[in-house]
Amino acid sequence: MNHARFCLVAALFAAVIMTTTACGGERPTASQPAATGNDWVDLFDGETLNGWHAEGGAVWTVEDGMIIGKQGEDYAPGDLFTDGEYADFELEVEYRAVWPANSGIWFRYTDDHHAYQADILEWPDPAAYSGTIYAPGKMFIAINEDPSIEDRDGWNTMVVQAVGEHLNVKLNGVQTAHAHDSDHANGRIGIQIHPGEEFGTMEIHIRKARIRVID
């Protein structure tokens, strides 16, 4: 190989090394944890309930690209769960509610006694609003006290991040709840429809649900 060709090859090799290093991305931090391939996976395909299953008496349909949940006969409650289970993750859900409502996004759900929920509600005592974190047996473990963060007439984006014992909820870009709790490490994602005549006209609409698993 002559000198000119050697220099050209060496320069190209150096460029490849620099590009590979640059594309490696930033190292993960507490606020930007590592995710498996940094890939988001859609939990809702916009057309069917594939990957989900219902439990209880609530009614679940897909209409106009949305999951719609309502009470069943005689104000029956119910839940819609993912088939898969997740431990550490970031979850993004776009929802709107027909009020009055009492609902939420289950996460790390095993059963009625072992789970967390990012609430969609208006609770009087203690005053708590959507974006609060609920845990069965403990009631609210982190409370959103500001009702103005939620658009009660339109769409909202809720982001749930669970990493080890760190549980964090953001609503429309605002952190509404943060808790440290290690009781439940793994489980399903779900959507709740609460019982009660006072919620007889409630509807929960989900137009987007996606997740990325965190290593």
Short mmCIF file of C-alpha atoms in Angstrom, two decimals:
data_model
loop_
_atom_site.label_atom_id
_atom_site.label_comp_id
_atom_site.label_asym_id
_atom_site.label_seq_id
_atom_site.Cartn_x
_atom_site.Cartn_y
_atom_site.Cartn_z
CA MET A 1 0.00 0.00 0.00
CA ASN A 2 1.48 3.37 -1.01
CA HIS A 3 1.78 6.22 1.46
CA ALA A 4 -1.17 8.25 0.11
CA ARG A 5 -3.55 5.30 0.25
CA PHE A 6 -2.38 4.41 3.78
CA CYS A 7 -3.10 7.96 4.97
CA LEU A 8 -6.58 7.87 3.41
CA VAL A 9 -7.44 4.55 5.09
CA ALA A 10 -6.14 5.79 8.44
CA ALA A 11 -8.21 8.95 8.20
CA LEU A 12 -11.38 7.02 7.37
CA PHE A 13 -10.77 4.63 10.28
CA ALA A 14 -10.35 7.53 12.69
CA ALA A 15 -13.57 9.11 11.43
CA VAL A 16 -15.49 5.89 12.00
CA ILE A 17 -14.17 5.64 15.57
CA MET A 18 -15.16 9.24 16.32
CA THR A 19 -18.63 8.78 14.86
CA THR A 20 -19.23 5.58 16.80
CA THR A 21 -18.20 7.27 20.04
CA ALA A 22 -20.41 10.27 19.38
CA CYS A 23 -23.43 8.10 18.62
CA GLY A 24 -23.08 6.21 21.85
CA GLY A 25 -25.28 8.81 23.56
CA GLU A 26 -25.08 10.30 27.02
CA ARG A 27 -24.58 8.11 30.03
CA PRO A 28 -27.79 7.45 31.96
CA THR A 29 -28.53 9.56 35.04
CA ALA A 30 -31.16 9.46 37.76
CA SER A 31 -33.40 11.68 35.64
CA GLN A 32 -32.50 9.99 32.34
CA PRO A 33 -32.12 6.30 33.26
CA ALA A 34 -30.94 3.71 30.79
CA ALA A 35 -33.63 1.96 28.77
CA THR A 36 -33.40 -1.25 26.80
CA GLY A 37 -32.40 0.04 23.39
CA ASN A 38 -34.17 3.30 24.35
CA ASP A 39 -37.09 1.83 22.41
CA TRP A 40 -40.67 2.77 23.14
CA VAL A 41 -43.18 -0.03 22.65
CA ASP A 42 -46.84 0.75 21.96
CA LEU A 43 -49.18 -1.03 24.36
CA PHE A 44 -52.23 0.04 22.32
CA ASP A 45 -52.32 -0.50 18.56
CA GLY A 46 -55.14 1.98 18.01
CA GLU A 47 -57.54 -0.62 16.65
CA THR A 48 -57.89 -3.61 18.99
CA LEU A 49 -57.41 -4.75 22.57
CA ASN A 50 -54.67 -7.18 21.54
CA GLY A 51 -52.22 -7.54 24.42
CA TRP A 52 -54.87 -6.63 26.98
CA HIS A 53 -57.49 -8.55 28.93
CA ALA A 54 -60.43 -7.41 31.04
CA GLU A 55 -61.24 -8.41 34.60
CA GLY A 56 -64.46 -7.50 36.40
CA GLY A 57 -67.72 -6.11 35.08
CA ALA A 58 -66.68 -2.89 33.33
CA VAL A 59 -67.19 -2.50 29.58
CA TRP A 60 -64.18 -1.92 27.34
CA THR A 61 -64.34 -1.04 23.65
CA VAL A 62 -62.15 0.48 20.96
CA GLU A 63 -63.77 3.36 19.09
CA ASP A 64 -62.23 6.03 16.84
CA GLY A 65 -58.71 4.98 17.80
CA MET A 66 -59.39 5.07 21.55
CA ILE A 67 -59.82 2.56 24.35
CA ILE A 68 -63.05 3.51 26.11
CA GLY A 69 -63.89 2.22 29.56
CA LYS A 70 -67.29 2.49 31.26
CA GLN A 71 -69.05 0.90 34.19
CA GLY A 72 -71.00 -2.25 33.50
CA GLU A 73 -74.52 -3.17 34.54
CA ASP A 74 -75.55 -1.92 37.98
CA TYR A 75 -72.50 0.36 38.15
CA ALA A 76 -70.13 -2.58 38.00
CA PRO A 77 -66.39 -1.85 38.20
CA GLY A 78 -63.57 -3.51 36.33
CA ASP A 79 -60.05 -3.26 35.04
CA LEU A 80 -58.21 -3.70 31.76
CA PHE A 81 -54.73 -5.18 32.14
CA THR A 82 -51.74 -5.80 29.91
CA ASP A 83 -50.84 -9.41 29.35
CA GLY A 84 -47.21 -8.58 30.10
CA GLU A 85 -45.58 -7.61 33.40
CA TYR A 86 -43.06 -4.83 33.96
CA ALA A 87 -40.58 -4.01 36.72
CA ASP A 88 -38.58 -0.85 35.97
CA PHE A 89 -40.02 1.29 33.20
CA GLU A 90 -41.27 4.60 31.91
CA LEU A 91 -44.91 4.66 30.83
CA GLU A 92 -46.69 7.37 28.86
CA VAL A 93 -50.48 7.47 28.63
CA GLU A 94 -52.69 10.05 26.91
CA TYR A 95 -56.17 10.13 28.43
CA ARG A 96 -59.29 12.17 28.92
CA ALA A 97 -62.15 11.59 31.34
CA VAL A 98 -65.87 12.22 31.43
CA TRP A 99 -66.45 13.57 34.94
CA PRO A 100 -67.25 12.83 37.71
CA ALA A 101 -64.62 10.11 37.58
CA ASN A 102 -62.62 7.81 39.79
CA SER A 103 -60.05 5.88 37.81
CA GLY A 104 -56.34 5.53 37.34
CA ILE A 105 -53.43 3.75 35.72
CA TRP A 106 -52.37 0.65 37.61
CA PHE A 107 -48.70 -0.29 37.57
CA ARG A 108 -46.73 -3.15 39.13
CA TYR A 109 -50.15 -4.71 39.66
CA THR A 110 -50.27 -8.29 40.97
CA ASP A 111 -53.69 -8.29 42.62
CA ASP A 112 -56.06 -5.95 44.46
CA HIS A 113 -53.72 -5.83 47.44
CA HIS A 114 -50.37 -5.57 45.65
CA ALA A 115 -50.12 -2.66 43.23
CA TYR A 116 -49.66 1.05 42.70
CA GLN A 117 -51.91 3.44 40.84
CA ALA A 118 -51.41 6.84 39.22
CA ASP A 119 -54.82 8.27 40.00
CA ILE A 120 -57.37 9.99 37.78
CA LEU A 121 -59.76 11.43 40.34
CA GLU A 122 -60.92 14.25 42.56
CA TRP A 123 -60.83 13.18 46.20
CA PRO A 124 -62.16 15.32 49.09
CA ASP A 125 -60.35 14.17 52.22
CA PRO A 126 -57.43 14.39 52.10
CA ALA A 127 -57.69 16.63 49.04
CA ALA A 128 -56.08 14.76 46.16
CA TYR A 129 -56.26 15.13 42.40
CA SER A 130 -55.14 13.34 39.26
CA GLY A 131 -51.45 12.52 39.34
CA THR A 132 -51.59 11.25 42.93
CA ILE A 133 -50.02 7.84 43.70
CA TYR A 134 -52.24 5.32 45.48
CA ALA A 135 -51.28 1.99 47.03
CA PRO A 136 -53.86 -0.51 48.36
CA GLY A 137 -53.67 -0.70 52.14
CA LYS A 138 -51.75 2.58 52.37
CA MET A 139 -54.15 4.96 50.63
CA PHE A 140 -52.24 7.86 49.02
CA ILE A 141 -48.46 7.64 49.28
CA ALA A 142 -47.85 10.87 47.33
CA ILE A 143 -50.52 13.51 46.70
CA ASN A 144 -51.12 16.03 43.94
CA GLU A 145 -52.87 18.97 45.62
CA ASP A 146 -53.17 21.13 42.48
CA PRO A 147 -56.30 20.46 40.37
CA SER A 148 -55.34 23.07 37.76
CA ILE A 149 -52.63 20.84 36.22
CA GLU A 150 -55.25 18.59 34.63
CA ASP A 151 -57.38 19.60 31.64
CA ARG A 152 -60.76 18.27 32.71
CA ASP A 153 -62.27 18.99 29.29
CA GLY A 154 -59.48 17.73 27.07
CA TRP A 155 -56.55 15.39 26.67
CA ASN A 156 -53.85 14.89 29.28
CA THR A 157 -50.47 13.18 29.23
CA MET A 158 -49.50 11.13 32.26
CA VAL A 159 -45.96 9.79 32.60
CA VAL A 160 -45.21 7.14 35.22
CA GLN A 161 -41.63 6.18 35.98
CA ALA A 162 -40.84 3.28 38.30
CA VAL A 163 -37.17 2.51 39.00
CA GLY A 164 -36.54 0.34 42.03
CA GLU A 165 -38.25 2.01 44.97
CA HIS A 166 -38.47 5.35 43.18
CA LEU A 167 -41.98 6.08 41.87
CA ASN A 168 -42.59 9.27 39.94
CA VAL A 169 -45.64 10.71 38.17
CA LYS A 170 -45.83 13.69 35.84
CA LEU A 171 -49.05 15.15 34.50
CA ASN A 172 -48.88 17.44 31.47
CA GLY A 173 -45.17 17.95 32.05
CA VAL A 174 -45.48 18.80 35.76
CA GLN A 175 -44.25 16.46 38.47
CA THR A 176 -47.26 15.75 40.65
CA ALA A 177 -46.05 12.91 42.87
CA HIS A 178 -42.86 11.20 43.97
CA ALA A 179 -42.63 8.36 46.47
CA HIS A 180 -40.18 5.81 47.79
CA ASP A 181 -41.83 2.42 48.23
CA SER A 182 -40.37 -1.04 47.76
CA ASP A 183 -43.41 -3.22 48.46
CA HIS A 184 -44.16 -4.08 44.82
CA ALA A 185 -41.36 -4.67 42.34
CA ASN A 186 -43.12 -6.10 39.30
CA GLY A 187 -46.54 -6.46 37.75
CA ARG A 188 -49.01 -5.50 35.06
CA ILE A 189 -50.12 -2.15 33.69
CA GLY A 190 -53.86 -1.53 33.93
CA ILE A 191 -56.74 0.91 33.62
CA GLN A 192 -59.36 1.08 36.37
CA ILE A 193 -63.09 1.79 36.32
CA HIS A 194 -64.37 2.41 39.86
CA PRO A 195 -67.81 1.29 41.09
CA GLY A 196 -70.57 3.51 42.40
CA GLU A 197 -73.69 5.27 41.14
CA GLU A 198 -71.98 8.65 41.50
CA PHE A 199 -69.66 7.57 38.66
CA GLY A 200 -72.40 6.12 36.49
CA THR A 201 -71.67 8.51 33.60
CA MET A 202 -67.89 8.18 33.86
CA GLU A 203 -65.86 7.32 30.78
CA ILE A 204 -62.11 6.93 30.47
CA HIS A 205 -60.63 7.39 27.00
CA ILE A 206 -57.09 6.27 26.18
CA ARG A 207 -55.66 7.20 22.80
CA LYS A 208 -52.01 6.41 23.47
CA ALA A 209 -50.17 4.04 25.78
CA ARG A 210 -46.52 3.24 25.34
CA ILE A 211 -43.72 1.93 27.53
CA ARG A 212 -39.99 1.54 27.59
CA VAL A 213 -38.26 -0.89 29.89
CA ILE A 214 -35.40 0.47 31.99
CA ASP A 215 -32.35 -1.70 32.64
#
